[in-house]
Amino acid sequence: MTELQRAPQPGAEDLTDHLRDRWSVSVFDDSHELTTDEVRRLLTAAQWAPSAGNSQPWSFLVATRGSVAHDVLVKHLSRGNSGWVPRASAVFITLAQVAEDPEGNGPKWPTYSYYDLGQAAAHLTVQAAAMGLASHQFAGFDHDAVAADLDVPAWWQVMTGIAVGVRGNPADVDPRDAEREDRERTRRPLSQIAFGERWGVAWEG
Ligand SMILES: Cc1cc2nc3c(=O)[nH]c(=O)nc-3n(C[C@H](O)[C@H](O)[C@H](O)COP(=O)(O)O)c2cc1C
């Protein structure tokens, strides 16, 4: 599959470049490292996402390849993710605050914590694309084991990992991991997701 075929299409030609550039890379260069400044910039993109009541109910465990947090995560990856995730330069483990802490501090509207974290994650991945970096989010790991091993308090919920790095050579990885990148990228049509007159009636634009 060519880079162009990986871009969302048809109908998405006019999206901003960084949205068009983003796709979930599964072959990372395992010799690449992110600089501290790059990691800070990615976190800053997430930090500046909007949230309900500006509650910012998100946090991130920065697991750079070779760090203690990374070793813990790698141990608990699902089989399908255990080949490609460890090669990324860093994994941002995302967490949502879903209840008050023992001092009574917490998200004003916990219902929106997941929404807000997802938005922060999206900002991070689009910032990554703008920096020429590849990313791939994943939920396939043992969340409880990661939370326990990394001392996550009960009022925070481990949600996903965001693997970030640069794309590697498919010839360097297990063919099953290389093949993941050749899957066609598809989306439901707008007529199924955008409604006008009322729910279920396709928006006519
Ligand atoms: C919450 C979430 C969980 C995901 N979990 C996994 C996963 O465990 N393994 C994986 O390979 N991809 C995972 N993905 C990536 C999706 O499969 C991918 O985003 C989707 O197929 C669309 O592809 P694209 O990002 O290239 O547009 C996950 C994405 C999200 C947002």
XYZ file of N, CA and C and ligand atoms in Angstrom:
646
model
N 0.850 -1.204 0.000
C 0.000 0.000 0.000
C 0.889 1.259 0.000
N 0.574 2.192 -0.879
C 1.402 3.408 -0.922
C 0.984 4.358 0.194
N 1.844 5.338 0.476
C 1.515 6.333 1.512
C 0.193 7.007 1.169
N 0.000 7.282 -0.160
C -1.200 7.996 -0.578
C -2.453 7.197 -0.250
N -2.391 5.875 -0.499
C -3.557 5.031 -0.221
C -3.878 4.981 1.266
N -2.885 5.285 2.083
C -3.136 5.277 3.529
C -3.893 6.517 3.955
N -3.827 7.567 3.142
C -4.539 8.798 3.482
C -6.037 8.531 3.409
N -6.820 9.179 4.285
C -8.263 8.967 4.240
C -8.828 9.471 2.933
N -9.638 8.649 2.274
C -10.232 9.079 1.026
C -11.288 8.075 0.591
N -12.203 8.396 -0.312
C -12.298 9.709 -0.932
C -13.086 10.662 -0.040
N -13.102 11.911 -0.404
C -13.907 12.891 0.304
C -13.164 13.600 1.413
N -11.941 13.179 1.677
C -11.208 13.800 2.786
C -9.990 14.571 2.291
N -9.990 14.834 0.979
C -8.814 15.473 0.385
C -8.542 16.856 0.973
N -9.606 17.526 1.449
C -9.433 18.903 1.908
C -9.157 19.027 3.405
N -9.021 17.903 4.079
C -8.697 17.996 5.507
C -7.323 18.616 5.687
N -7.100 19.181 6.849
C -5.797 19.746 7.134
C -4.730 18.633 7.071
N -3.557 18.981 6.598
C -2.517 17.977 6.322
C -2.268 17.027 7.496
N -2.268 17.576 8.704
C -1.862 16.738 9.839
C -2.914 15.681 10.170
N -4.152 15.967 9.840
C -5.194 14.935 9.998
C -5.069 13.897 8.891
N -4.768 14.363 7.699
C -4.581 13.423 6.578
C -3.339 12.556 6.782
N -2.342 13.132 7.416
C -1.076 12.401 7.585
C -1.165 11.305 8.656
N -2.079 11.458 9.587
C -2.124 10.500 10.701
C -2.720 9.167 10.282
N -2.051 8.115 10.587
C -2.622 6.768 10.483
C -1.867 5.904 11.482
N -2.434 4.755 11.799
C -1.858 3.950 12.874
C -0.732 3.061 12.356
N 0.477 3.557 12.537
C 1.679 2.841 12.101
C 1.921 1.643 13.022
N 2.260 0.502 12.436
C 2.545 -0.688 13.253
C 3.994 -1.150 13.149
N 4.772 -0.470 12.327
C 6.195 -0.823 12.209
C 7.012 0.392 12.638
N 7.564 0.321 13.835
C 8.373 1.435 14.354
C 9.856 1.114 14.236
N 10.642 2.170 14.114
C 12.104 2.050 14.086
C 12.574 1.930 15.535
N 13.092 0.760 15.905
C 13.432 0.540 17.315
C 14.786 1.120 17.708
N 15.379 1.922 16.810
C 16.626 2.606 17.205
C 16.365 4.105 17.435
N 15.162 4.530 17.098
C 14.857 5.972 17.227
C 14.477 6.328 18.665
N 14.952 7.501 19.096
C 14.560 7.990 20.427
C 13.954 9.379 20.302
N 12.961 9.646 21.109
C 12.386 10.995 21.163
C 13.250 11.849 22.081
N 13.400 13.123 21.741
C 14.112 14.018 22.653
C 13.149 14.429 23.773
N 13.732 14.923 24.856
C 12.898 15.399 25.963
C 11.996 16.525 25.492
N 12.527 17.377 24.619
C 11.725 18.490 24.112
C 10.536 17.976 23.290
N 10.760 16.944 22.489
C 9.644 16.389 21.693
C 8.568 15.797 22.610
N 9.017 15.082 23.641
C 8.038 14.498 24.576
C 7.254 15.616 25.246
N 7.956 16.671 25.641
C 7.279 17.798 26.303
C 6.256 18.446 25.358
N 6.623 18.584 24.099
C 5.714 19.208 23.138
C 4.450 18.363 22.940
N 4.613 17.055 22.897
C 3.453 16.163 22.742
C 2.544 16.249 23.969
N 3.164 16.274 25.153
C 2.365 16.389 26.378
C 1.663 17.746 26.447
N 2.342 18.771 25.944
C 1.758 20.116 25.969
C 0.538 20.186 25.050
N 0.599 19.465 23.936
C -0.563 19.411 23.030
C -1.758 18.810 23.759
N -1.516 17.738 24.508
C -2.599 17.121 25.276
C -3.086 18.059 26.375
N -2.132 18.711 27.027
C -2.451 19.608 28.155
C -3.419 20.717 27.743
N -3.302 21.176 26.481
C -4.091 22.312 26.027
C -5.383 21.919 25.325
N -5.770 20.660 25.482
C -7.092 20.241 24.973
C -8.177 20.842 25.869
N -9.361 21.088 25.309
C -10.464 21.560 26.147
C -11.021 20.424 27.013
N -11.672 20.799 28.116
C -12.306 19.776 28.957
C -13.490 20.388 29.697
N -14.384 19.547 30.139
C -15.611 20.023 30.816
C -15.241 20.823 32.063
N -15.679 22.073 32.121
C -15.374 22.926 33.272
C -13.875 23.129 33.464
N -13.105 22.921 32.416
C -11.632 22.959 32.476
C -11.095 22.042 33.582
N -11.746 20.902 33.768
C -11.355 19.998 34.864
C -10.090 19.200 34.545
N -9.736 19.084 33.271
C -8.490 18.419 32.863
C -8.299 17.061 33.569
N -9.271 16.166 33.406
C -9.233 14.908 34.173
C -8.352 13.847 33.517
N -7.164 14.238 33.099
C -6.275 13.312 32.391
C -4.895 13.308 33.038
N -4.201 12.203 32.861
C -2.770 12.163 33.196
C -2.126 11.132 32.273
N -0.797 11.177 32.250
C -0.048 10.326 31.315
C 1.162 9.751 32.033
N 1.388 8.468 31.852
C 2.643 7.868 32.303
C 3.530 7.791 31.068
N 4.675 8.451 31.139
C 5.563 8.519 29.970
C 6.516 7.333 30.031
N 6.287 6.366 29.157
C 7.094 5.136 29.162
C 8.004 5.136 27.937
N 9.181 5.757 28.090
C 10.123 5.738 26.964
C 10.777 4.353 26.896
N 11.114 3.928 25.680
C 11.665 2.578 25.511
C 12.875 2.395 26.443
N 12.864 1.323 27.224
C 13.978 1.052 28.131
C 13.731 1.543 29.552
N 12.681 2.340 29.767
C 12.394 2.830 31.121
C 11.687 1.745 31.936
N 11.615 1.973 33.239
C 10.946 1.006 34.112
C 9.475 0.867 33.716
N 8.810 2.015 33.478
C 7.387 1.970 33.118
C 7.188 1.202 31.812
N 8.121 1.369 30.886
C 8.034 0.669 29.597
C 8.167 -0.845 29.812
N 9.129 -1.231 30.651
C 9.308 -2.668 30.934
C 8.027 -3.264 31.508
N 7.385 -2.515 32.392
C 6.140 -2.992 33.008
C 5.062 -3.161 31.939
N 4.885 -2.135 31.106
C 3.846 -2.190 30.079
C 4.069 -3.367 29.131
N 5.312 -3.508 28.683
C 5.627 -4.560 27.701
C 5.250 -5.942 28.246
N 5.468 -6.114 29.544
C 5.156 -7.397 30.198
C 3.663 -7.725 30.110
N 2.841 -6.675 30.037
C 1.389 -6.886 30.140
C 0.647 -6.652 28.816
N 1.385 -6.574 27.710
C 0.733 -6.360 26.404
C -0.015 -7.615 25.960
N -1.096 -7.416 25.216
C -1.794 -8.545 24.612
C -0.885 -9.174 23.561
N -1.202 -10.394 23.184
C -0.341 -11.071 22.205
C -0.245 -10.269 20.901
N -1.388 -9.753 20.448
C -1.409 -9.023 19.174
C -0.588 -7.739 19.194
N -0.405 -7.157 20.385
C 0.323 -5.897 20.476
C 1.775 -6.086 20.913
N 2.138 -7.320 21.292
C 3.457 -7.514 21.910
C 4.605 -7.442 20.904
N 4.279 -7.546 19.592
C 5.351 -7.473 18.594
C 5.691 -6.040 18.222
N 4.667 -5.223 18.001
C 4.938 -3.894 17.456
C 5.091 -2.792 18.505
N 4.358 -2.890 19.613
C 4.409 -1.778 20.595
C 5.814 -1.562 21.166
N 6.537 -2.630 21.556
C 7.827 -2.391 22.212
C 8.846 -1.659 21.341
N 8.644 -1.657 20.009
C 9.619 -1.018 19.133
C 9.453 0.506 19.087
N 8.295 1.011 19.508
C 8.072 2.467 19.452
C 9.024 3.178 20.416
N 9.308 4.438 20.123
C 10.263 5.196 20.948
C 9.712 5.453 22.341
N 8.409 5.651 22.423
C 7.784 5.898 23.728
C 6.319 5.506 23.658
N 5.790 5.156 24.810
C 4.347 4.941 24.926
C 3.830 5.896 26.012
N 2.816 6.657 25.642
C 2.135 7.512 26.617
C 0.947 6.700 27.131
N 1.033 6.258 28.375
C -0.092 5.512 28.954
C -1.084 6.555 29.454
N -2.329 6.461 28.959
C -3.301 7.510 29.277
C -4.205 7.080 30.432
N -4.535 8.049 31.272
C -5.379 7.779 32.437
C -6.443 8.864 32.576
N -7.634 8.450 32.987
C -8.733 9.391 33.228
C -9.076 9.369 34.718
N -9.282 10.561 35.287
C -9.735 10.596 36.680
C -11.240 10.377 36.686
N -11.666 9.323 37.349
C -13.073 8.924 37.271
C -13.801 9.085 38.607
N -13.079 9.477 39.650
C -13.718 9.696 40.958
C -12.875 10.686 41.748
N -13.444 11.172 42.845
C -12.704 12.125 43.681
C -11.546 11.441 44.401
N -10.491 12.198 44.670
C -9.407 11.664 45.492
C -9.840 11.740 46.968
N -9.052 11.216 47.891
C -9.479 11.183 49.304
C -9.714 12.574 49.894
N -9.140 13.617 49.288
C -9.377 14.996 49.775
C -10.614 15.618 49.135
N -11.288 14.863 48.319
C -12.515 15.382 47.698
C -12.266 16.136 46.408
N -11.034 16.091 45.890
C -10.756 16.747 44.605
C -10.992 15.764 43.470
N -11.697 16.235 42.489
C -11.942 15.323 41.375
C -12.680 16.022 40.268
N -12.945 15.294 39.212
C -13.649 15.906 38.081
C -15.061 16.302 38.504
N -15.465 17.501 38.076
C -16.806 17.981 38.436
C -17.871 17.081 37.813
N -17.596 16.642 36.583
C -18.554 15.796 35.863
C -17.819 14.561 35.354
N -17.683 13.520 36.217
C -16.913 12.337 35.817
C -17.402 11.717 34.520
N -18.687 11.939 34.181
C -19.215 11.381 32.930
C -18.370 11.829 31.745
N -17.827 13.025 31.830
C -17.093 13.563 30.685
C -15.593 13.261 30.727
N -15.140 12.559 31.755
C -13.689 12.305 31.868
C -13.159 11.540 30.660
N -13.914 10.543 30.222
C -13.443 9.749 29.078
C -13.421 10.602 27.810
N -14.453 11.401 27.666
C -14.542 12.297 26.501
C -13.326 13.221 26.480
N -13.049 13.816 27.643
C -11.952 14.781 27.728
C -10.599 14.114 27.466
N -10.388 12.942 28.056
C -9.117 12.250 27.831
C -8.956 11.894 26.355
N -10.056 11.433 25.730
C -9.969 11.084 24.310
C -9.562 12.280 23.470
N -10.092 13.419 23.870
C -9.767 14.630 23.130
C -8.289 15.018 23.315
N -7.810 14.864 24.543
C -6.392 15.159 24.803
C -5.506 14.193 24.009
N -5.915 12.936 23.949
C -5.149 11.944 23.186
C -5.131 12.311 21.705
N -6.287 12.759 21.193
C -6.349 13.149 19.775
C -5.405 14.323 19.508
N -5.397 15.280 20.433
C -4.484 16.422 20.244
C -3.038 15.939 20.171
N -2.703 14.996 21.058
C -1.324 14.488 21.070
C -0.973 13.827 19.741
N -1.902 13.038 19.205
C -1.572 12.311 17.970
C -1.490 13.258 16.766
N -2.318 14.291 16.760
C -2.246 15.238 15.639
C -0.957 16.076 15.746
N -0.590 16.431 16.994
C 0.690 17.131 17.187
C 1.840 16.238 16.705
N 1.750 14.937 17.018
C 2.796 14.003 16.567
C 2.902 14.036 15.040
N 1.745 13.987 14.370
C 1.762 14.015 12.899
C 2.410 15.307 12.405
N 2.109 16.412 13.078
C 2.674 17.700 12.670
C 4.191 17.729 12.864
N 4.680 16.884 13.781
C 6.125 16.828 14.037
C 6.795 15.736 13.197
N 6.024 15.150 12.273
C 6.583 14.100 11.412
C 6.744 12.778 12.141
N 6.028 12.621 13.254
C 6.143 11.389 14.041
C 4.946 10.476 13.771
N 5.168 9.189 13.926
C 4.107 8.197 13.759
C 3.515 7.879 15.125
N 2.238 7.503 15.135
C 1.619 7.118 16.411
C 0.619 5.991 16.172
N 0.292 5.305 17.247
C -0.707 4.218 17.176
C -1.237 4.004 18.595
N -2.526 4.238 18.757
C -3.144 4.034 20.072
C -3.550 2.573 20.221
N -3.581 2.107 21.465
C -3.970 0.706 21.669
C -4.550 0.517 23.077
N -5.454 -0.447 23.163
C -6.074 -0.770 24.459
C -5.778 -2.211 24.859
N -5.106 -2.945 23.975
C -4.848 -4.359 24.227
C -3.687 -4.585 25.183
N -3.963 -4.470 26.472
C -2.987 -4.827 27.512
C -3.766 -5.042 28.805
N -3.098 -5.605 29.798
C -3.766 -5.886 31.075
C -3.773 -4.606 31.911
N -4.898 -3.897 31.852
C -4.989 -2.589 32.515
C -4.789 -2.692 34.028
N -5.401 -3.699 34.633
C -5.308 -3.833 36.099
C -3.869 -4.104 36.524
N -3.177 -4.944 35.756
C -1.793 -5.278 36.120
C -0.896 -4.049 35.972
N -1.100 -3.278 34.903
C -0.292 -2.064 34.705
C -0.569 -1.075 35.839
N -1.853 -0.902 36.179
C -2.213 0.031 37.256
C -1.578 -0.403 38.569
N -1.621 -1.681 38.857
C -1.060 -2.184 40.125
C 0.457 -2.002 40.147
N 1.120 -2.368 39.059
C 2.587 -2.312 39.033
C 3.117 -0.882 39.024
N 2.300 0.076 38.540
C 2.774 1.461 38.453
C 2.108 2.357 39.503
N 1.515 1.733 40.529
C 0.979 2.484 41.695
C -0.099 3.494 41.328
N -0.947 3.164 40.395
C -2.018 4.093 39.998
C -3.107 4.080 41.071
N -3.485 5.263 41.602
C -4.535 5.309 42.631
C -5.888 4.852 42.079
N -6.751 4.397 42.965
C -8.025 3.784 42.547
C -8.932 4.754 41.812
N -8.767 6.058 42.052
C -9.675 7.035 41.416
C -9.195 7.455 40.025
N -8.117 6.847 39.573
C -7.651 7.036 38.191
C -7.807 5.736 37.434
N -8.277 5.807 36.206
C -8.452 4.596 35.401
C -7.479 4.598 34.223
N -6.673 3.549 34.164
C -5.775 3.384 33.013
C -6.635 3.078 31.789
N -6.419 3.818 30.700
C -7.286 3.643 29.530
C -6.574 3.018 28.331
N -5.547 3.691 27.829
C -4.909 3.242 26.586
C -3.404 3.520 26.623
N -2.741 3.057 25.600
C -1.364 3.485 25.343
C -1.350 4.208 24.002
N -0.480 5.213 23.899
C -0.258 5.863 22.594
C 1.217 5.650 22.260
N 1.466 4.744 21.320
C 2.846 4.476 20.895
C 3.258 5.565 19.911
N 4.441 6.133 20.137
C 4.923 7.215 19.272
C 6.383 6.933 18.878
N 6.704 7.262 17.639
C 8.088 7.092 17.181
C 8.183 7.471 15.720
N 9.112 6.836 15.014
C 9.155 7.029 13.566
C 8.979 5.666 12.904
N 8.490 5.690 11.694
C 8.195 4.442 10.994
C 9.491 3.710 10.669
N 9.474 2.393 10.856
C 10.631 1.569 10.556
C 10.459 0.829 9.241
N 11.369 -0.078 9.006
C 11.360 -0.852 7.768
C 10.551 -2.138 7.975
N 9.474 -2.331 7.213
C 8.649 -3.532 7.394
C 9.467 -4.829 7.274
N 10.568 -4.778 6.523
C 11.386 -5.990 6.349
C 12.074 -6.398 7.654
N 12.131 -5.486 8.635
C 12.835 -5.775 9.897
C 11.956 -6.450 10.938
N 10.645 -6.572 10.638
C 9.748 -7.083 11.684
C 9.072 -8.371 11.226
N 8.440 -9.026 12.181
C 7.675 -10.231 11.883
C 6.645 -9.905 10.783
N 6.542 -10.744 9.767
C 5.605 -10.457 8.671
C 4.184 -10.185 9.151
N 3.791 -10.828 10.268
C 2.425 -10.582 10.768
C 2.256 -9.129 11.216
N 3.330 -8.556 11.783
C 3.253 -7.145 12.188
C 3.316 -6.233 10.968
N 4.144 -6.620 9.988
C 4.246 -5.804 8.772
C 2.902 -5.782 8.032
N 2.248 -6.948 8.017
C 0.961 -7.035 7.282
C -0.127 -6.156 7.873
N -0.025 -5.872 9.170
C -1.053 -5.033 9.808
C -1.179 -3.699 9.096
N -0.052 -3.236 8.547
C -0.056 -1.917 7.910
C -0.740 -1.934 6.549
N -0.937 -3.123 5.997
C -1.536 -3.204 4.663
C -3.047 -3.327 4.706
N -3.593 -3.363 5.927
C -5.058 -3.428 6.007
C -5.643 -2.137 5.463
N -6.723 -2.319 4.720
C -7.362 -1.132 4.135
C -7.940 -0.259 5.237
N -7.785 1.031 5.105
C -8.373 1.960 6.084
C -9.763 2.341 5.581
N -10.763 2.009 6.332
C -12.134 2.301 5.900
C -12.856 3.080 6.989
N -13.948 3.721 6.601
C -14.791 4.429 7.560
C -16.253 4.258 7.162
N -17.153 4.322 8.152
C -18.575 4.343 7.839
C -18.876 5.637 7.090
N -19.819 5.581 6.148
C -20.128 6.804 5.387
C -20.765 7.864 6.281
N -20.644 9.132 5.866
C -21.250 10.229 6.631
C -22.750 10.021 6.805
N -23.387 9.386 5.802
C -24.841 9.197 5.896
C -25.223 8.340 7.102
N -24.274 7.557 7.620
C -24.579 6.710 8.786
C -24.206 7.368 10.103
N -23.414 8.432 10.027
C -22.965 9.018 11.295
C -23.431 10.462 11.494
N -23.916 11.090 10.426
C -24.342 12.491 10.528
C -25.824 12.589 10.213
N -26.595 13.021 11.221
C -28.037 13.091 11.062
C -28.497 14.547 11.062
N -29.621 14.795 10.373
C -30.123 16.157 10.266
C -31.427 16.351 11.003
N -32.542 16.192 10.276
C -33.884 16.440 10.806
C -34.103 15.838 12.189
N -33.724 14.626 12.339
C -33.759 13.958 13.645
C -32.818 12.762 13.560
N -32.582 12.117 14.708
C -31.638 11.008 14.738
C -32.101 9.932 13.750
N -31.191 9.449 12.950
C -31.537 8.394 11.999
C -31.840 8.907 10.605
N -32.083 10.216 10.504
C -32.331 10.800 9.177
C -31.048 11.479 8.718
N -30.469 10.921 7.660
C -29.144 11.392 7.224
C -29.130 12.897 6.984
N -28.093 13.537 7.448
C -27.867 14.962 7.166
C -27.757 15.122 5.651
N -28.385 16.164 5.111
C -28.511 16.262 3.650
C -27.407 17.048 2.964
N -26.445 17.514 3.694
C -25.436 18.415 3.126
C -24.644 17.809 1.994
C -9.280 3.223 22.102
C -8.495 2.555 21.000
C -8.035 1.265 21.201
C -7.263 0.644 20.197
N -6.711 -0.588 20.461
C -5.845 -1.131 19.575
C -5.114 -2.310 19.900
O -5.195 -2.851 21.013
N -4.268 -2.794 18.946
C -4.111 -2.202 17.723
O -3.327 -2.688 16.916
N -4.772 -1.061 17.406
C -5.619 -0.509 18.304
N -6.264 0.677 17.995
C -6.045 1.315 16.694
C -7.262 1.170 15.808
O -7.391 -0.152 15.385
C -7.098 2.137 14.604
O -7.078 3.462 15.062
C -8.235 1.965 13.611
O -8.165 0.711 13.009
C -8.228 3.028 12.517
O -7.009 3.035 11.866
P -6.241 4.405 11.636
O -5.867 4.922 13.032
O -5.032 4.067 10.817
O -7.171 5.351 10.973
C -7.015 1.309 18.974
C -7.493 2.618 18.786
C -8.215 3.236 19.792
C -8.673 4.668 19.584
